């Protein structure tokens, strides 16, 4: 039984025109990036990414001397908050909401979705191509922003800052931040892509999702597996005490190995993408020519 | 008898948009050649073509195009080119890009895609303006660039939704010649139009639609006959209704003549409206009755009749 299944899977793999799929994904990504990256309506996404960078720049412009090395620890905590509280909770959330829900809805609004359905491209391939394009855009945007924040945080300490980076834990933390940023983009991206295929207007479900992510820390462990931020908490390189009104309810989650957190989030994303592949099959072109 | 693998087969296909009827119980099997889909606006032409290409899914029934279903997009869309009625384009694209990149999605390499693009532009007469942005095109140019995209990959089924709309007479003649040339190569060419005369001469076959139903289908001559045989209702408002009713009963193509409730008109059902109108003219000329108004009581059939016969239905 099992052996038959394996032979069948092997046959299926050999039957698939992988090279064609790869070309198609490449072309789809190129089209999508051109359509999305330089669109004027994406301006607010750049703003979301840039706000902390601008604040740090302003702060730096007003500080005359190099900062006292004594404050490196607190600067590190501020940076961790920027990444985990601002970018993960807000910036990337809303940017992904904008970018990923627009992947299909934008084509409906602009009445161009039928072009995607009239070429010999499997709809699953279309979903993956668009998803990867959105991921690339958001990762590029937010990793650049995180990198800039990191540079601005430590550069003001002069030599002490650089030594924190290269001799201390700095590089490791940077790696963790970049990983968290990328995974958050992937996680939210897949979820918003699915939501945009499920609902005509994904704003309300988006807000529900925001609420879900906010209360996730007080939910039981199984429910936390369905929340992007819960995985990200385990990947924070700096101890962040829970604050705010939710602190008293917070279930102190036992630490999860980073590898498991990464795998967990990727599994969640793949599951949601598979769901999207089913959802895209239901999509019909119902806009009319005026 | 053509094998089903070369035919386009609709098997009692219905499509409802929620409560709204798109098409109902459509069944036919089309052989290669030019098929015209004719019917007034809102009769379901676009719905039928969108069903054929999988842009929408049938509520009931099944569709096979050359033996393929819309569940096999890779195989299907190698064979099918669809020039839709949607006059919209990917933002910022040039005429060339608009054809080139979809060809890349087909899996053609750069050189071959470029060659096919040039060929399609040439056929649609768009080579000169190909490097300009589509946003700056005229309506006719947009129509032609979409036609070029639909034929670029050499499909064996070409589906065109109102392809002659927005074309000037010269471009129209060129487009019709192009469709003819493609059909000669053994392709399916399916053209929708709300004006039969446009496509009448080049069609091998006509599918006549009205209010979501296929009302007639076949060779153009058969269809004319079928519509002729379909009794049609005409309401005549006149002074002496009883007199007209009895005169009408003497005509053997009149199936029914009914005096309307207020007694100031007659509802006629006839198999030959043209004959009836001629007869009515004579009655009016003889001064027996005074006619206030004549109107087809059955709008759809009448409009189809007009499309087909080219008679505008007035007695005067
Ligand atoms: N997206 C849609 N939503 C609701 N009704 C629709 C939609 N598209 C078409 N219809 C209805 O279906 C019928 C057939 O329309 P259509 O196929 O566009 O006709 P045609 O192309 O012959 O003008 C019309 O009554 C139209 O109002
Ligand atoms: Mg139409």
Coordinates of C-alpha atoms and ligand atoms in Angstrom, one line a residue:
Chain A
X1 CA 0.0 0.0 0.0
X2 CA 2.7 2.4 1.1
X3 CA 5.0 1.4 -1.6
X4 CA 2.3 1.9 -4.2
X5 CA 1.7 5.4 -2.9
X6 CA 5.4 6.2 -3.1
X7 CA 5.6 4.9 -6.7
X8 CA 2.5 7.0 -7.6
X9 CA 4.1 10.1 -6.0
X10 CA 7.3 9.5 -7.9
X11 CA 5.3 9.2 -11.2
X12 CA 3.5 12.3 -10.4
X13 CA 6.7 14.2 -9.8
X14 CA 8.2 13.0 -13.0
X15 CA 5.1 13.9 -15.0
X16 CA 5.1 17.5 -13.8
X17 CA 6.7 20.1 -16.2
X18 CA 8.9 21.6 -13.4
X19 CA 10.9 23.7 -15.8
X20 CA 7.8 25.3 -17.2
X21 CA 6.5 26.0 -13.7
X22 CA 9.8 27.6 -12.9
X23 CA 9.7 29.9 -15.9
X24 CA 6.1 30.8 -15.2
X25 CA 6.8 31.6 -11.6
X26 CA 9.7 33.8 -12.7
X27 CA 7.6 35.7 -15.3
X28 CA 4.7 36.0 -12.8
X29 CA 7.1 37.5 -10.2
X30 CA 8.5 39.9 -12.7
X31 CA 5.1 41.1 -13.7
X32 CA 3.9 41.4 -10.1
X33 CA 7.0 43.3 -8.9
X34 CA 6.7 45.7 -11.7
X35 CA 3.0 46.2 -11.0
X36 CA 3.4 46.6 -7.3
X37 CA 6.8 47.9 -6.3
X38 CA 6.6 51.3 -8.0
X39 CA 2.9 51.9 -7.7
X40 CA 1.9 55.1 -6.2
X41 CA -0.6 53.4 -3.9
X42 CA 2.2 51.6 -2.3
X43 CA 3.6 54.8 -0.8
X44 CA 2.1 54.3 2.6
X45 CA 3.8 50.9 2.8
X46 CA 7.2 52.6 2.4
X47 CA 6.1 55.0 5.1
X48 CA 5.3 52.2 7.5
X49 CA 8.7 50.7 6.9
X50 CA 10.5 54.1 7.2
X51 CA 8.9 55.5 10.4
X52 CA 11.4 54.0 12.9
X53 CA 14.3 54.8 10.6
X54 CA 13.2 58.4 10.4
X55 CA 12.9 58.7 14.2
X56 CA 16.4 57.2 14.7
X57 CA 17.7 59.6 12.1
X58 CA 16.2 62.6 13.8
X59 CA 17.5 61.5 17.1
X60 CA 20.9 61.1 15.7
X61 CA 20.8 64.5 14.1
X62 CA 20.2 66.1 17.5
X63 CA 22.8 64.1 19.4
X64 CA 26.1 65.9 19.0
X65 CA 28.7 63.5 20.5
X66 CA 29.1 59.8 20.3
X67 CA 26.9 58.2 22.9
X68 CA 28.2 56.7 26.1
X69 CA 28.9 53.0 25.7
X70 CA 27.0 52.6 29.0
X71 CA 23.8 52.9 27.1
X72 CA 24.4 50.2 24.6
X73 CA 22.3 47.7 26.6
X74 CA 19.3 50.0 26.7
X75 CA 19.7 50.9 23.0
X76 CA 19.6 47.1 22.3
X77 CA 16.4 46.8 24.1
X78 CA 14.9 49.7 22.2
X79 CA 15.9 48.1 18.9
X80 CA 14.4 44.8 20.0
X81 CA 11.1 46.6 20.7
X82 CA 11.3 48.4 17.4
X83 CA 11.5 45.0 15.6
X84 CA 9.2 43.0 17.8
X85 CA 6.6 45.5 18.8
X86 CA 6.6 47.9 15.9
X87 CA 7.6 45.9 12.8
X88 CA 6.2 42.5 13.7
X89 CA 3.0 43.7 15.3
X90 CA 2.2 46.7 13.2
X91 CA 4.4 47.7 10.3
X92 CA 4.7 44.3 8.6
X93 CA 1.2 43.4 9.5
X94 CA -0.4 46.4 7.7
X95 CA 2.1 46.3 4.9
X96 CA 1.4 42.7 4.2
X97 CA -2.3 43.4 4.4
X98 CA -1.8 46.1 1.7
X99 CA 0.5 44.1 -0.5
X100 CA -0.9 40.6 -0.3
X101 CA -4.6 41.3 -0.4
X102 CA -4.0 43.5 -3.4
X103 CA -2.3 40.7 -5.4
X104 CA -5.6 39.3 -6.6
X105 CA -8.1 42.0 -5.5
X106 CA -6.0 44.6 -7.4
X107 CA -6.3 42.7 -10.6
X108 CA -10.1 42.5 -10.0
X109 CA -10.3 46.2 -9.4
X110 CA -8.2 46.9 -12.5
X111 CA -10.0 44.3 -14.5
X112 CA -7.0 42.4 -15.5
X113 CA -7.4 39.1 -13.6
X114 CA -8.8 37.4 -16.7
X115 CA -5.4 37.7 -18.4
X116 CA -3.9 35.5 -15.7
X117 CA -6.6 32.9 -16.2
X118 CA -6.4 32.7 -20.0
X119 CA -2.8 31.5 -20.2
X120 CA -1.6 27.9 -19.8
X121 CA -0.7 28.4 -16.2
X122 CA -2.1 26.3 -13.4
X123 CA -3.8 28.4 -10.8
X124 CA -1.6 26.9 -8.1
X125 CA 1.4 28.2 -10.0
X126 CA -0.3 31.6 -10.2
X127 CA -0.8 31.7 -6.4
X128 CA 2.8 30.7 -5.7
X129 CA 4.2 33.2 -8.2
X130 CA 2.2 36.0 -6.8
X131 CA 2.9 35.0 -3.2
X132 CA 6.7 34.9 -3.9
X133 CA 6.6 38.3 -5.5
X134 CA 4.8 39.7 -2.5
X135 CA 7.2 38.0 -0.2
X136 CA 10.2 39.4 -2.1
X137 CA 8.8 42.9 -2.1
X138 CA 7.9 42.9 1.6
X139 CA 11.1 41.2 2.7
X140 CA 13.2 43.6 0.7
X141 CA 11.4 46.6 2.1
X142 CA 11.4 45.6 5.7
X143 CA 14.9 44.0 5.9
X144 CA 16.3 47.2 4.4
X145 CA 14.5 49.1 7.1
X146 CA 15.6 46.8 9.9
X147 CA 19.2 47.0 8.6
X148 CA 19.0 50.8 8.6
X149 CA 17.6 50.8 12.2
X150 CA 20.4 48.4 13.3
X151 CA 23.1 50.6 11.8
X152 CA 21.6 53.8 13.3
X153 CA 21.3 52.2 16.7
X154 CA 24.9 51.1 17.1
X155 CA 26.8 53.6 14.8
X156 CA 26.2 56.4 17.3
X157 CA 28.3 54.6 19.9
X158 CA 31.3 54.8 17.6
X159 CA 34.0 52.2 18.2
X160 CA 32.1 50.8 21.2
X161 CA 29.1 50.2 18.9
X162 CA 31.1 48.4 16.2
X163 CA 32.8 46.3 18.8
X164 CA 29.4 45.3 20.2
X165 CA 28.5 44.2 16.7
X166 CA 31.5 42.3 15.7
X167 CA 33.0 41.2 19.0
X168 CA 29.8 41.0 21.0
X169 CA 26.3 39.6 20.4
X170 CA 25.4 42.3 17.8
X171 CA 25.7 40.2 14.6
X172 CA 23.8 37.3 16.1
X173 CA 21.0 39.7 17.0
X174 CA 21.0 41.2 13.5
X175 CA 20.7 37.7 12.1
X176 CA 17.8 37.0 14.4
X177 CA 16.0 40.3 13.5
X178 CA 16.4 39.7 9.8
X179 CA 15.1 36.1 10.2
X180 CA 12.1 37.4 12.2
X181 CA 11.4 40.0 9.6
X182 CA 11.5 37.5 6.7
X183 CA 9.4 34.9 8.6
X184 CA 6.8 37.5 9.6
X185 CA 6.4 38.6 6.0
X186 CA 6.0 35.0 4.9
X187 CA 3.5 34.3 7.7
X188 CA 1.3 37.3 7.4
X189 CA 1.7 37.3 3.6
X190 CA 0.2 33.8 3.2
X191 CA -2.6 34.6 5.7
X192 CA -3.6 37.8 3.9
X193 CA -3.4 36.1 0.5
X194 CA -5.9 33.5 1.7
X195 CA -8.1 36.1 3.3
X196 CA -8.3 38.1 0.1
X197 CA -9.5 35.0 -1.7
X198 CA -12.1 34.2 1.0
X199 CA -13.6 37.7 1.5
X200 CA -14.5 40.4 -0.9
X201 CA -13.4 43.0 1.5
X202 CA -10.5 41.8 3.7
X203 CA -10.4 44.8 6.0
X204 CA -12.7 43.4 8.6
X205 CA -11.1 39.9 8.7
X206 CA -7.8 41.7 8.8
X207 CA -8.9 43.6 12.0
X208 CA -10.1 40.3 13.5
X209 CA -6.7 38.9 12.8
X210 CA -5.0 41.8 14.5
X211 CA -7.2 41.1 17.6
X212 CA -6.2 37.5 17.4
X213 CA -2.5 38.2 17.3
X214 CA -2.9 40.7 20.2
X215 CA -4.6 38.2 22.5
X216 CA -2.5 35.3 21.3
X217 CA -0.1 35.4 24.4
X218 CA -3.0 34.6 26.7
X219 CA -4.4 31.8 24.6
X220 CA -3.7 28.1 25.2
X221 CA -0.7 26.6 23.5
X222 CA -2.6 24.9 20.6
X223 CA -4.1 28.2 19.7
X224 CA -0.8 29.9 19.8
X225 CA 0.3 27.6 17.0
X226 CA -2.0 29.6 14.7
X227 CA -0.5 32.9 15.5
X228 CA 2.4 34.4 13.7
X229 CA 3.6 36.6 16.5
X230 CA 3.7 33.7 18.9
X231 CA 6.3 32.0 16.8
X232 CA 8.2 35.2 16.5
X233 CA 8.4 35.7 20.3
X234 CA 10.6 32.6 20.6
X235 CA 13.0 34.0 18.1
X236 CA 13.6 37.3 19.9
X237 CA 17.3 37.5 20.7
X238 CA 16.7 39.9 23.6
X239 CA 14.6 39.3 26.7
X240 CA 11.5 41.4 26.4
X241 CA 9.4 41.6 29.5
X242 CA 5.6 41.5 28.8
X243 CA 4.1 44.8 29.4
X244 CA 0.7 46.4 29.3
X245 CA -2.7 45.2 30.5
X246 CA -2.3 41.8 29.0
X247 CA 0.7 41.1 31.2
X248 CA -1.2 39.6 34.1
X249 CA -3.0 37.1 31.9
X250 CA 0.0 36.0 29.9
X251 CA 0.7 32.4 30.0
X252 CA 4.4 32.2 30.2
X253 CA 5.1 30.0 27.3
X254 CA 7.8 27.5 27.9
X255 CA 10.7 28.3 25.5
X256 CA 10.5 26.6 22.2
X257 CA 13.7 25.8 20.3
X258 CA 14.2 28.4 17.5
X259 CA 14.4 25.6 14.9
X260 CA 10.9 24.4 16.0
X261 CA 9.5 27.9 15.9
X262 CA 10.9 28.4 12.4
X263 CA 9.5 25.1 11.2
X264 CA 6.2 25.8 12.9
X265 CA 5.7 29.1 11.1
X266 CA 6.8 27.7 7.8
X267 CA 4.3 24.8 8.2
X268 CA 1.6 27.3 9.1
X269 CA 2.3 29.3 6.0
X270 CA 2.5 26.3 3.7
X271 CA -0.9 25.1 5.0
X272 CA -2.5 28.4 4.4
X273 CA -1.0 28.6 0.9
X274 CA -2.4 25.1 0.1
X275 CA -5.7 26.5 1.3
X276 CA -5.3 29.4 -1.1
X277 CA -4.6 27.0 -4.0
X278 CA -8.0 25.5 -3.3
X279 CA -9.7 28.9 -2.9
X280 CA -8.3 30.2 -6.2
X281 CA -10.1 27.5 -8.1
X282 CA -13.5 29.0 -7.0
X283 CA -12.6 32.4 -8.3
X284 CA -14.7 33.5 -11.3
X285 CA -14.4 36.6 -13.4
X286 CA -17.6 38.4 -12.7
X287 CA -16.6 42.0 -13.4
X288 CA -18.3 43.2 -16.6
X289 CA -17.1 45.4 -19.4
X290 CA -19.0 48.7 -18.9
Chain B
X1 CA -19.2 13.2 -38.2
X2 CA -16.4 15.1 -36.4
X3 CA -14.8 13.4 -33.5
X4 CA -15.6 15.0 -30.1
X5 CA -11.9 15.7 -29.7
X6 CA -12.1 18.3 -32.4
X7 CA -15.4 19.7 -31.3
X8 CA -16.6 22.3 -28.8
X9 CA -19.4 20.6 -26.8
X10 CA -21.8 22.2 -24.4
X11 CA -24.0 19.7 -22.6
X12 CA -27.1 21.4 -21.1
X13 CA -25.1 24.1 -19.5
X14 CA -26.8 26.7 -17.3
X15 CA -25.2 29.6 -15.5
X16 CA -26.9 31.8 -12.9
X17 CA -25.3 34.9 -11.4
X18 CA -27.1 34.5 -8.0
X19 CA -30.7 34.9 -9.0
X20 CA -29.9 36.4 -12.4
X21 CA -30.0 34.1 -15.4
X22 CA -26.9 34.2 -17.6
X23 CA -27.6 31.3 -19.9
X24 CA -30.0 28.3 -19.6
X25 CA -29.8 24.7 -20.8
X26 CA -27.4 25.4 -23.7
X27 CA -26.5 22.3 -25.7
X28 CA -24.5 22.2 -28.9
X29 CA -21.5 20.7 -30.6
X30 CA -19.5 22.9 -32.9
X31 CA -17.3 21.7 -35.7
X32 CA -14.2 23.7 -36.8
X33 CA -15.0 26.8 -38.9
X34 CA -16.5 30.2 -38.2
X35 CA -19.3 30.2 -35.7
X36 CA -21.2 33.4 -35.0
X37 CA -22.9 33.9 -31.7
X38 CA -25.6 36.5 -32.3
X39 CA -28.1 38.1 -30.0
X40 CA -29.1 41.4 -28.5
X41 CA -27.2 42.9 -25.6
X42 CA -27.8 40.9 -22.4
X43 CA -28.7 37.7 -24.3
X44 CA -25.8 35.7 -22.8
X45 CA -23.1 35.8 -25.4
X46 CA -20.3 36.9 -23.1
X47 CA -21.5 34.5 -20.5
X48 CA -21.3 31.6 -23.0
X49 CA -17.8 32.6 -24.1
X50 CA -16.6 33.0 -20.5
X51 CA -18.0 29.6 -19.7
X52 CA -16.2 28.1 -22.7
X53 CA -12.9 29.5 -21.5
X54 CA -13.4 28.8 -17.8
X55 CA -13.5 32.4 -16.6
X56 CA -16.8 31.4 -15.0
X57 CA -18.0 28.0 -14.0
X58 CA -21.3 26.5 -15.1
X59 CA -24.0 26.2 -12.4
X60 CA -25.1 23.0 -14.2
X61 CA -23.9 21.0 -17.2
X62 CA -20.5 20.3 -18.7
X63 CA -18.3 21.8 -21.3
X64 CA -15.6 20.2 -23.4
X65 CA -13.3 22.1 -25.7
X66 CA -11.4 19.7 -28.1
X67 CA -12.0 17.0 -25.4
X68 CA -10.5 19.1 -22.7
X69 CA -12.1 20.7 -19.7
X70 CA -11.3 23.9 -18.0
X71 CA -9.7 21.8 -15.2
X72 CA -6.7 21.3 -17.5
X73 CA -5.6 24.9 -18.1
X74 CA -2.1 24.0 -19.3
X75 CA -3.4 21.8 -22.2
X76 CA -6.5 23.9 -22.8
X77 CA -4.9 27.4 -23.1
X78 CA -2.2 26.2 -25.5
X79 CA -5.2 25.6 -27.8
X80 CA -7.4 28.5 -27.0
X81 CA -7.1 32.2 -27.5
X82 CA -9.7 34.5 -26.1
X83 CA -10.1 38.1 -27.0
X84 CA -12.5 39.3 -24.3
X85 CA -14.8 42.3 -24.2
X86 CA -12.9 43.7 -21.2
X87 CA -11.1 46.8 -22.5
X88 CA -8.5 46.9 -19.7
X89 CA -4.8 46.3 -19.7
X90 CA -2.0 45.7 -17.2
X91 CA -1.0 49.2 -16.1
X92 CA 2.0 50.6 -17.8
X93 CA 2.5 47.9 -20.4
X94 CA 3.4 48.6 -24.0
X95 CA 1.7 46.8 -26.9
X96 CA 4.8 44.6 -27.3
X97 CA 5.0 43.6 -23.6
X98 CA 1.3 42.9 -23.7
X99 CA 1.9 40.1 -26.2
X100 CA 5.4 39.1 -25.3
X101 CA 5.1 38.2 -21.6
X102 CA 2.0 36.0 -21.9
X103 CA 4.0 34.1 -24.6
X104 CA 6.7 33.6 -22.0
X105 CA 4.1 32.2 -19.7
X106 CA 3.3 29.7 -22.4
X107 CA 6.8 28.5 -22.0
X108 CA 8.2 29.9 -25.2
X109 CA 11.9 30.9 -25.0
X110 CA 12.9 34.5 -25.4
X111 CA 13.7 34.3 -29.1
X112 CA 10.6 32.3 -30.1
X113 CA 8.4 34.6 -28.0
X114 CA 9.9 37.6 -29.7
X115 CA 9.3 36.0 -33.1
X116 CA 5.7 35.1 -32.3
X117 CA 5.1 38.6 -30.9
X118 CA 6.4 40.2 -34.1
X119 CA 4.2 37.9 -36.2
X120 CA 1.1 38.6 -34.2
X121 CA 1.7 42.4 -34.3
X122 CA 2.2 42.2 -38.1
X123 CA -1.1 40.2 -38.6
X124 CA -3.1 42.7 -36.5
X125 CA -1.4 45.6 -38.2
X126 CA 0.1 46.9 -35.0
X127 CA 3.8 46.7 -35.7
X128 CA 4.2 50.5 -36.0
X129 CA 2.8 51.4 -32.6
X130 CA 4.0 48.3 -30.7
X131 CA 6.5 50.1 -28.6
X132 CA 4.0 52.7 -27.4
X133 CA 2.1 52.4 -24.1
X134 CA -1.3 50.8 -24.5
X135 CA -2.7 53.6 -22.3
X136 CA -2.2 56.0 -25.3
X137 CA -4.0 53.8 -27.8
X138 CA -7.3 54.5 -29.5
X139 CA -10.2 52.2 -29.0
X140 CA -9.6 50.5 -32.3
X141 CA -5.9 50.0 -31.6
X142 CA -6.7 48.5 -28.2
X143 CA -9.1 46.1 -29.9
X144 CA -6.5 45.1 -32.3
X145 CA -3.7 44.6 -29.8
X146 CA -6.0 42.3 -27.8
X147 CA -6.8 40.4 -31.0
X148 CA -3.0 40.1 -31.6
X149 CA -2.6 38.7 -28.2
X150 CA -5.3 36.1 -28.7
X151 CA -3.8 34.8 -31.9
X152 CA -0.1 35.1 -31.0
X153 CA 0.4 31.5 -29.8
X154 CA -1.4 30.0 -32.8
X155 CA -4.4 28.6 -31.0
X156 CA -6.7 26.2 -32.7
X157 CA -9.7 27.7 -31.0
X158 CA -10.0 31.5 -31.3
X159 CA -12.8 33.1 -29.3
X160 CA -13.7 36.7 -30.0
X161 CA -16.2 38.7 -28.0
X162 CA -17.6 41.5 -30.2
X163 CA -14.3 41.8 -32.0
X164 CA -15.5 44.3 -34.5
X165 CA -16.7 46.9 -32.0
X166 CA -14.8 50.1 -32.2
X167 CA -13.1 49.2 -35.5
X168 CA -13.4 51.6 -38.5
X169 CA -14.7 50.1 -41.7
X170 CA -11.2 49.3 -43.1
X171 CA -10.0 47.6 -40.0
X172 CA -13.3 45.7 -39.9
X173 CA -12.8 44.4 -43.4
X174 CA -9.2 43.5 -42.5
X175 CA -10.3 41.7 -39.3
X176 CA -13.0 39.8 -41.1
X177 CA -10.5 38.7 -43.8
X178 CA -8.1 37.6 -41.0
X179 CA -10.9 35.5 -39.4
X180 CA -11.6 33.9 -42.7
X181 CA -8.0 33.1 -43.3
X182 CA -7.7 31.5 -39.8
X183 CA -10.8 29.4 -40.3
X184 CA -9.5 28.1 -43.6
X185 CA -6.6 26.6 -41.7
X186 CA -9.0 24.4 -39.8
X187 CA -9.4 26.5 -36.7
X188 CA -12.4 27.1 -34.7
X189 CA -13.3 30.8 -34.8
X190 CA -16.1 31.8 -32.6
X191 CA -17.3 35.4 -33.0
X192 CA -20.0 37.1 -31.0
X193 CA -21.9 40.1 -32.3
X194 CA -25.1 41.8 -31.8
X195 CA -25.3 42.6 -35.5
X196 CA -25.8 39.6 -37.6
X197 CA -25.1 41.4 -40.9
X198 CA -21.5 41.9 -39.8
X199 CA -20.7 38.3 -39.5
X200 CA -23.4 36.8 -41.7
X201 CA -21.4 36.4 -44.8
X202 CA -18.3 34.9 -43.3
X203 CA -20.0 32.4 -40.9
X204 CA -20.3 28.8 -41.5
X205 CA -22.7 28.5 -38.6
X206 CA -24.9 30.8 -36.5
X207 CA -25.9 30.3 -32.9
X208 CA -28.8 32.7 -32.1
X209 CA -29.3 33.7 -28.5
X210 CA -32.0 35.5 -26.7
X211 CA -32.5 36.1 -23.0
X212 CA -30.1 33.4 -22.1
X213 CA -31.4 30.7 -24.4
X214 CA -30.1 29.4 -27.7
X215 CA -33.1 30.0 -29.8
X216 CA -31.7 28.7 -33.1
X217 CA -28.6 27.1 -34.2
X218 CA -27.2 25.8 -37.5
X219 CA -26.4 26.9 -41.0
X220 CA -27.4 30.4 -41.6
X221 CA -30.2 29.4 -44.0
X222 CA -31.6 26.9 -41.6
X223 CA -31.6 29.5 -38.9
X224 CA -33.5 32.0 -41.0
X225 CA -36.1 29.3 -41.7
X226 CA -36.3 28.4 -38.0
X227 CA -37.0 32.0 -37.0
X228 CA -39.5 32.3 -39.8
X229 CA -41.4 29.2 -38.4
X230 CA -41.3 30.6 -34.9
X231 CA -44.7 32.2 -34.3
X232 CA -44.3 35.9 -33.4
X233 CA -46.6 38.2 -31.6
X234 CA -47.7 41.5 -32.9
X235 CA -49.9 44.0 -31.1
X236 CA -52.0 46.2 -33.5
X237 CA -53.9 49.1 -31.8
X238 CA -56.7 50.0 -34.1
X239 CA -60.2 51.4 -34.3
X240 CA -62.2 48.3 -35.5
X241 CA -60.6 45.4 -33.7
X242 CA -63.2 42.8 -34.5
X243 CA -62.9 43.5 -38.2
X244 CA -59.1 43.2 -38.1
X245 CA -59.3 40.0 -36.1
X246 CA -61.5 38.3 -38.6
X247 CA -59.4 39.5 -41.5
X248 CA -56.3 38.1 -39.8
X249 CA -57.9 34.7 -39.3
X250 CA -58.2 34.4 -43.0
X251 CA -54.4 34.4 -43.3
X252 CA -53.1 30.9 -43.0
X253 CA -49.8 32.0 -41.4
X254 CA -51.7 33.6 -38.5
X255 CA -51.9 31.2 -35.6
X256 CA -54.0 33.3 -33.2
X257 CA -55.8 36.6 -33.2
X258 CA -57.0 37.8 -29.9
X259 CA -58.9 41.1 -29.1
X260 CA -57.2 42.8 -26.2
X261 CA -59.1 43.5 -23.0
X262 CA -60.0 47.1 -23.7
X263 CA -61.3 46.1 -27.2
X264 CA -59.1 48.6 -28.9
X265 CA -56.5 46.3 -30.4
X266 CA -55.7 42.8 -31.6
X267 CA -52.9 40.6 -30.5
X268 CA -51.7 38.5 -33.5
X269 CA -49.5 35.5 -33.4
X270 CA -48.1 34.7 -36.8
X271 CA -45.5 32.5 -38.4
X272 CA -44.7 35.1 -41.1
X273 CA -44.5 38.6 -39.8
X274 CA -43.4 40.0 -43.1
X275 CA -46.5 38.6 -44.9
X276 CA -48.7 39.9 -42.1
X277 CA -47.3 43.4 -42.4
X278 CA -47.8 43.4 -46.1
X279 CA -51.4 42.3 -45.6
X280 CA -51.9 44.9 -42.9
X281 CA -50.7 47.6 -45.2
X282 CA -53.4 46.6 -47.7
X283 CA -56.1 46.6 -45.1
X284 CA -55.1 50.0 -43.9
X285 CA -54.9 51.3 -47.5
X286 CA -58.5 50.0 -48.1
X287 CA -59.6 52.3 -45.3
X288 CA -61.5 49.6 -43.4
X289 CA -59.8 50.3 -40.1
X290 CA -57.6 52.9 -38.7
X291 CA -54.4 51.8 -37.1
X292 CA -52.9 53.7 -34.2
X293 CA -49.9 51.7 -33.5
X294 CA -48.2 48.4 -34.4
X295 CA -45.7 46.9 -32.0
X296 CA -44.1 43.6 -31.7
X297 CA -45.5 42.2 -28.4
X298 CA -42.5 39.8 -28.1
X299 CA -39.5 42.0 -28.0
X300 CA -36.8 39.5 -28.1
X301 CA -38.0 37.4 -31.0
X302 CA -38.8 40.5 -32.9
X303 CA -35.3 41.9 -32.5
X304 CA -33.8 38.6 -33.5
X305 CA -36.1 38.6 -36.5
X306 CA -34.8 42.0 -37.4
X307 CA -31.2 40.9 -37.0
X308 CA -31.8 38.0 -39.2
X309 CA -34.1 39.2 -41.9
X310 CA -33.0 42.7 -41.9
X311 CA -36.6 43.8 -41.9
X312 CA -37.4 46.6 -39.5
X313 CA -40.9 45.4 -39.0
X314 CA -43.0 48.5 -39.6
X315 CA -46.1 48.3 -41.8
X316 CA -45.4 51.7 -43.5
Ligands
LIG1 N1 -21.3 39.4 -13.4 C1 -22.6 39.4 -13.5 N2 -23.4 39.5 -12.5 C2 -24.8 39.5 -12.6 N3 -25.4 39.4 -13.8 C3 -24.6 39.3 -14.9 C4 -23.2 39.3 -14.8 N4 -22.8 39.2 -16.1 C5 -23.8 39.1 -16.9 N5 -25.0 39.1 -16.2 C6 -26.3 39.0 -16.7 O1 -26.4 37.9 -17.5 C7 -27.1 38.2 -18.7 C8 -26.3 37.9 -19.9 O2 -25.3 38.9 -20.0 P1 -24.1 38.8 -21.0 O3 -23.6 37.4 -21.1 O4 -23.1 39.8 -20.7 O5 -24.8 39.2 -22.4 P2 -24.3 39.7 -23.8 O6 -22.8 39.5 -23.8 O7 -25.0 39.0 -24.8 O8 -24.6 41.2 -23.8 C9 -27.6 39.6 -18.6 O9 -28.9 39.6 -18.1 C10 -26.7 40.2 -17.6 O10 -27.3 41.2 -16.8
LIG2 MG1 -21.3 40.8 -24.1

